[in-house]
Short mmCIF file of C-alpha atoms in Angstrom, two decimals:
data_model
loop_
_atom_site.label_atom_id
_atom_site.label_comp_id
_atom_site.label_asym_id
_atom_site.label_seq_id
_atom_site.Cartn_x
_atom_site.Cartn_y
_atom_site.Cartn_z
CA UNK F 1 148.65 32.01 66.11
CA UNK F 2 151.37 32.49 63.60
CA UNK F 3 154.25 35.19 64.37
CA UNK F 4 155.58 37.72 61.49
CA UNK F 5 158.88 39.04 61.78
CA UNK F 6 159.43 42.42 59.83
CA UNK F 7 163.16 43.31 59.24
CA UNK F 8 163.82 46.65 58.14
CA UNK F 9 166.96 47.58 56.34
CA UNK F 10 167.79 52.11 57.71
CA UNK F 11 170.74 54.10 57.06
CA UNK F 12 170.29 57.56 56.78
CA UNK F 13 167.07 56.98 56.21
CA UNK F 14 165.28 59.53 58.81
CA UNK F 15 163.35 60.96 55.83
CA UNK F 16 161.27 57.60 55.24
CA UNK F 17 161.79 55.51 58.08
CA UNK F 18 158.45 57.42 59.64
CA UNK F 19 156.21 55.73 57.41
CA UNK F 20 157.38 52.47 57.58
CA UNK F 21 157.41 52.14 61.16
CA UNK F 22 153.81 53.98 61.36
CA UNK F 23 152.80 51.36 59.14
CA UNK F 24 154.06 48.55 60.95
CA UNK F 25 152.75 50.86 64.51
CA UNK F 26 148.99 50.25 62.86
CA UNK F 27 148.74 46.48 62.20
CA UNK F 28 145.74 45.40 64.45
CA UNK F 29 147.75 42.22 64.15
CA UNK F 30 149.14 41.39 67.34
CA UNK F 31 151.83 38.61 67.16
CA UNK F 32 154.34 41.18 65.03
CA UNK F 33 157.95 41.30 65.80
CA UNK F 34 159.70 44.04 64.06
CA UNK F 35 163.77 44.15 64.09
CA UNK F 36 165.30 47.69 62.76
CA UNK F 37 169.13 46.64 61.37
CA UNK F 38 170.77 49.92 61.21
CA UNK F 39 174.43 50.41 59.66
CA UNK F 40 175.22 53.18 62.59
CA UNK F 41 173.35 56.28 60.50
CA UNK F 42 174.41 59.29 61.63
CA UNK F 43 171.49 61.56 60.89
CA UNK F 44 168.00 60.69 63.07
CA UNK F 45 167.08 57.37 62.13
CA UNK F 46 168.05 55.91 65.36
CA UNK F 47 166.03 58.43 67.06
CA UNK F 48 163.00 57.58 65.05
CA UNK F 49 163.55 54.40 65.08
CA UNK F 50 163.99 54.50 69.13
CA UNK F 51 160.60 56.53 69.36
CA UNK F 52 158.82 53.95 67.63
CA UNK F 53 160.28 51.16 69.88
CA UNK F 54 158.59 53.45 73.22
CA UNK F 55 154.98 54.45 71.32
CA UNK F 56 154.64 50.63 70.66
CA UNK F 57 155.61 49.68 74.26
CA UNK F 58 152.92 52.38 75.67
CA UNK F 59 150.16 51.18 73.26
CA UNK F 60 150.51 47.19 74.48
CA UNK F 61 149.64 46.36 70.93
CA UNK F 62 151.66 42.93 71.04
CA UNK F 63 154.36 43.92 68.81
CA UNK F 64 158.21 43.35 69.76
CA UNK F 65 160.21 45.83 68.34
CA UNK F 66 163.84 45.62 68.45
CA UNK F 67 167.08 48.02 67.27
CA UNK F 68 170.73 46.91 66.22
CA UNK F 69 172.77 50.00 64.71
CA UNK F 70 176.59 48.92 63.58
CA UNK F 71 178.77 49.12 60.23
CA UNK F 72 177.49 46.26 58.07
CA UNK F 73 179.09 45.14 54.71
CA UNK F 74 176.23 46.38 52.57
CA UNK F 75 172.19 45.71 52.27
CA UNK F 76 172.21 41.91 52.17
CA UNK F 77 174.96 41.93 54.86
CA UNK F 78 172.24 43.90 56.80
CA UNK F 79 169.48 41.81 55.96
CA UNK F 80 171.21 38.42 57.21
CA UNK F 81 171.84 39.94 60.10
CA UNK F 82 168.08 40.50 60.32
CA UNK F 83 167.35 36.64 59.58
CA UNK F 84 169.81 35.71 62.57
CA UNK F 85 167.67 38.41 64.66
CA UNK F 86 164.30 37.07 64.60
CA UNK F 87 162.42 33.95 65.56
CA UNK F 88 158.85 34.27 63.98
CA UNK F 89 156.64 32.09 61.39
CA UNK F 90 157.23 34.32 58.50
CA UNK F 91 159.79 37.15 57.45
CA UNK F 92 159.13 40.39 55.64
CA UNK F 93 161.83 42.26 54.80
CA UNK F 94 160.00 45.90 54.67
CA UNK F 95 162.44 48.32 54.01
CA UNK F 96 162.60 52.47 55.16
CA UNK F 97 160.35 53.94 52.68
CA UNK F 98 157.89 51.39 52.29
CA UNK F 99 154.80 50.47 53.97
CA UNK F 100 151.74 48.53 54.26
CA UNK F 101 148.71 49.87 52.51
CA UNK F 102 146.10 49.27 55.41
CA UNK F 103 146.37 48.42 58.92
CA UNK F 104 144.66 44.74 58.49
CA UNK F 105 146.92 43.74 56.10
CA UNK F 106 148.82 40.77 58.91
CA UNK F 107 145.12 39.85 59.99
CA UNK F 108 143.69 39.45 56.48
CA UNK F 109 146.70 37.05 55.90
CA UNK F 110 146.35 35.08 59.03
CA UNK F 111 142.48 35.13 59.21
CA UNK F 112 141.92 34.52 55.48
CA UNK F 113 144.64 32.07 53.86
CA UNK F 114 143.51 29.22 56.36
CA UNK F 115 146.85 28.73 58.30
CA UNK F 116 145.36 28.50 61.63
CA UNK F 117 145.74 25.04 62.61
CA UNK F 118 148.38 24.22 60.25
CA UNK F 119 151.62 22.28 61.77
CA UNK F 120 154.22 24.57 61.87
CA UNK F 121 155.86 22.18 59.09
CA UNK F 122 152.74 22.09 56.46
CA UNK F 123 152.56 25.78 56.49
CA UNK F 124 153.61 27.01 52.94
CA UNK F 125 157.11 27.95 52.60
CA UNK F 126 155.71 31.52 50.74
CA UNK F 127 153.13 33.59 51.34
CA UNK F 128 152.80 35.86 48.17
CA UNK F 129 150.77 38.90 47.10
CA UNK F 130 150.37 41.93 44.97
CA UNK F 131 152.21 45.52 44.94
CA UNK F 132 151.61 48.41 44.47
CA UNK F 133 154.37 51.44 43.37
CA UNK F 134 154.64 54.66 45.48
CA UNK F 135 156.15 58.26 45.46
CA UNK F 136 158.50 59.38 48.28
CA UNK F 137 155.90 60.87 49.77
CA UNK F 138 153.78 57.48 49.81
CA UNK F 139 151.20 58.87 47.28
CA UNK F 140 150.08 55.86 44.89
CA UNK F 141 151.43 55.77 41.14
CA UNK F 142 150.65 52.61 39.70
CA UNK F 143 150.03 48.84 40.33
CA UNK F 144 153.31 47.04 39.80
CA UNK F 145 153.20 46.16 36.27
CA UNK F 146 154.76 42.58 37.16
CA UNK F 147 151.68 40.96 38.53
CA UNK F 148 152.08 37.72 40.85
CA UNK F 149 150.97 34.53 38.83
CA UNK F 150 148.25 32.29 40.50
CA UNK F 151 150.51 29.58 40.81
CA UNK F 152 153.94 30.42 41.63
CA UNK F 153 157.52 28.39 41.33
CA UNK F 154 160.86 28.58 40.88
CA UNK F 155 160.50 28.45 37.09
CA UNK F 156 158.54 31.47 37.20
CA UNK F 157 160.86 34.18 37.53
CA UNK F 158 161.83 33.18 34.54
CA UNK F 159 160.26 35.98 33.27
CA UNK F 160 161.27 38.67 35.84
CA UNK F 161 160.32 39.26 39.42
CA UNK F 162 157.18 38.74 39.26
CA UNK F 163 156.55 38.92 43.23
CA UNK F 164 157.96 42.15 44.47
CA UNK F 165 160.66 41.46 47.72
CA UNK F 166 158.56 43.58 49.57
CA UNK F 167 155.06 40.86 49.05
CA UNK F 168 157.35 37.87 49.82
CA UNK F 169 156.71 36.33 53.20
CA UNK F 170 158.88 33.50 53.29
CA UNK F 171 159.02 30.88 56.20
CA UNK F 172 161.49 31.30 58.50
CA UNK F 173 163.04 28.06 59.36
CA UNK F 174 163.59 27.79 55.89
CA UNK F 175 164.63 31.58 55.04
CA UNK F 176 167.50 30.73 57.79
CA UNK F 177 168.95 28.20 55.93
CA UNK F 178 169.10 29.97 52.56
CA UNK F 179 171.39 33.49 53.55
CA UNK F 180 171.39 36.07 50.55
CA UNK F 181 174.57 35.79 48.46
CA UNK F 182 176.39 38.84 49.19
CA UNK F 183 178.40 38.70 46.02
CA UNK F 184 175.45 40.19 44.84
CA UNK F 185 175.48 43.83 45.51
CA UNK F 186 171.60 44.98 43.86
CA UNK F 187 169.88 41.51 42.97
CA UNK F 188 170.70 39.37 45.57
CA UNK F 189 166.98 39.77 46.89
CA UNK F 190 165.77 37.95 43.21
CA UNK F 191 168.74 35.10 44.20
CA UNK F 192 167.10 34.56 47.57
CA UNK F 193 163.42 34.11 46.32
CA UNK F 194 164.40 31.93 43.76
CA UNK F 195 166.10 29.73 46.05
CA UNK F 196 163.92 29.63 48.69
CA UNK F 197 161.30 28.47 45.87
CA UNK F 198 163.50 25.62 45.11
CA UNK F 199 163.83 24.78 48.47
CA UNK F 200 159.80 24.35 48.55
CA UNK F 201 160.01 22.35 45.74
CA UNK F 202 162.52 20.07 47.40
CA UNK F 203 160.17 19.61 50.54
CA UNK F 204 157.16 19.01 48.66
CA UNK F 205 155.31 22.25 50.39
CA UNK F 206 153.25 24.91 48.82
CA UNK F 207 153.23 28.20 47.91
CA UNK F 208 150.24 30.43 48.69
CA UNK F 209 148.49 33.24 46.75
CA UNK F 210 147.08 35.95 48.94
CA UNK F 211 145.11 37.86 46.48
CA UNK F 212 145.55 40.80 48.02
CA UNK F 213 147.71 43.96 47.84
CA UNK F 214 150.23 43.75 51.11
CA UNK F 215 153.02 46.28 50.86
CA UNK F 216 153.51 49.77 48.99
CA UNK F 217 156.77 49.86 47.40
CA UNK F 218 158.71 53.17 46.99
CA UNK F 219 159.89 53.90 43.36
CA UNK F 220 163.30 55.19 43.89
CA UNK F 221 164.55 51.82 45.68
CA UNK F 222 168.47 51.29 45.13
CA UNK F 223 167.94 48.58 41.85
CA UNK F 224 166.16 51.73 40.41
CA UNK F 225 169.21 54.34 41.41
CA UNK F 226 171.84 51.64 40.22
CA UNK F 227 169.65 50.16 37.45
CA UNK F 228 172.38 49.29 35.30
CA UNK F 229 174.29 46.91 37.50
CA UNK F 230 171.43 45.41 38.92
CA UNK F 231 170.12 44.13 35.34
CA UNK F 232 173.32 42.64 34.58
CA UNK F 233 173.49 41.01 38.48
CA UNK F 234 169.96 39.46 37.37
CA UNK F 235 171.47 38.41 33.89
CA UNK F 236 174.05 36.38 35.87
CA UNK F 237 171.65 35.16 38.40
CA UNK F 238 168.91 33.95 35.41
CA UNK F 239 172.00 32.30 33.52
CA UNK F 240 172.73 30.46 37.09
CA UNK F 241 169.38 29.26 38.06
CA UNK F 242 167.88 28.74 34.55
CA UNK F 243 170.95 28.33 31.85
CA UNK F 244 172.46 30.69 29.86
CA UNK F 245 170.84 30.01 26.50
CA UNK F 246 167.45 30.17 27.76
CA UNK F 247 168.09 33.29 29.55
CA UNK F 248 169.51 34.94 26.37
CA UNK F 249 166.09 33.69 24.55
CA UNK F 250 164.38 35.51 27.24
CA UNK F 251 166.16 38.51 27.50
CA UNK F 252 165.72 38.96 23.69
CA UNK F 253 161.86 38.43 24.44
CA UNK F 254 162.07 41.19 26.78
CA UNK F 255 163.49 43.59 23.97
CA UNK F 256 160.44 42.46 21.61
CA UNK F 257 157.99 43.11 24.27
CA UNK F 258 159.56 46.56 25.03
CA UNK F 259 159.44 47.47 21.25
CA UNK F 260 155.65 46.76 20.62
CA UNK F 261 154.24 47.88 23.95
#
């Protein structure tokens, strides 16, 4: 059976956290280990956090839950400390404030995508599927307007993000070789994806649609509060991965498409 590892990013974040980790709490799924990287909040979260850790040890429901709280250098600092943490098939970063939209969500993956039987180094290097856009208070909006294509690469950011971080299940062995760039303060997440593509592409292994909707994503995120800065971070990361003239032609696409929507 394969193992997901969940990291999730808290600081401060006693306000959200609850939903994430009841989300995570419901997963019939039983091969889930879940790894809480706080930078040392000093509000609740580590209290929430800590009562999730006992519920799930009193309900036996197979999960491993584990807490680090200490200063970090930032999200992505946080979040490779959360690929050093765990040891599972597949990691999910699933941030406080988002959530999964069901609680079958880990056995639809592994009982429906055909993975079961797979060598450990033929699974697919990503496991991708749709999103859909929350309110703070986890009440649905809209389906992401970036939609997954049905065959996914590298190349296909091209034209955005079109798999949300938060539907990105990446394989582990992998994911541990390719740290996000912390030079990156907002967009390092896009960075990571697209290099962990490219390392598929390099190894000859797949990338797998899931067809189905596996995380909620919460609006207010921090490349929405510091939107500014995190387009021009994913100017400079299309200009790297992709070349700067075809990135301006792009970009300039994106202003047509905004104009005659």
């Amino acid at each position: 059976m394969i193992t997901f590892s969940i990291v999730t990013i808290t600081y401060n974040a006693d306000n959200v956290l609850g939903k994430t980790v009841d989300s995570v709490f419901s997963q019939t799924y039983p091969h889930v280990e879940h790894v809480i990287i706080d930078g040392a909040s000093t509000d609740d979260t580590l209290q929430v956090a800590q009562d999730y850790m006992q519920r799930s040890y009193a309900a036996s429901n197979g999960h491993e839950i584990r807490i680090v709280s200490e200063p970090d250098n930032g999200l992505y600092d946080a979040m490779n400390k959360g690929l050093c943490q765990v040891s599972g098939d597949y990691v999910l970063f699933l941030n406080a404030g988002d959530f999964f939209p069901d609680s079958e969500v880990l056995s639809n993956i592994a009982r429906n995508v055909g993975l079961e039987g797979v060598s450990r180094e033929k699974l697919p290097v990503v496991l991708y599927g749709n999103t859909d856009i929350v309110d703070n208070d986890g009440r649905f909006l809209r389906h992401r307007r970036l939609q997954p294509p049905a065959n996914l690469s590298w190349r296909s950011f091209r034209h955005g993000m079109l798999v949300c971080h938060q539907a990105f299940y990446a394989r582990l062995d992998i994911a541990k070789t390719v740290p996000y760039d912390c030079r990156y303060r907002f967009s390092a997440d896009v960075d990571w994806c697209i290099r962990i593509m490219k390392e598929a592409e390099i190894r000859h292994l797949p990338l797998l649609n899931l067809h189905l909707v596996v995380a909620n994503y919460t609006e207010e995120g921090q490349s929405t509060i510091h939107h500014r800065e995190s387009l021009n971070e994913r100017y400079q990361i299309m200009c790297h991965h992709y070349g700067k003239i075809p990135t301006i032609f792009m970009h300039l696409w994106f202003a047509v498409r905004q104009i005659i929507k």
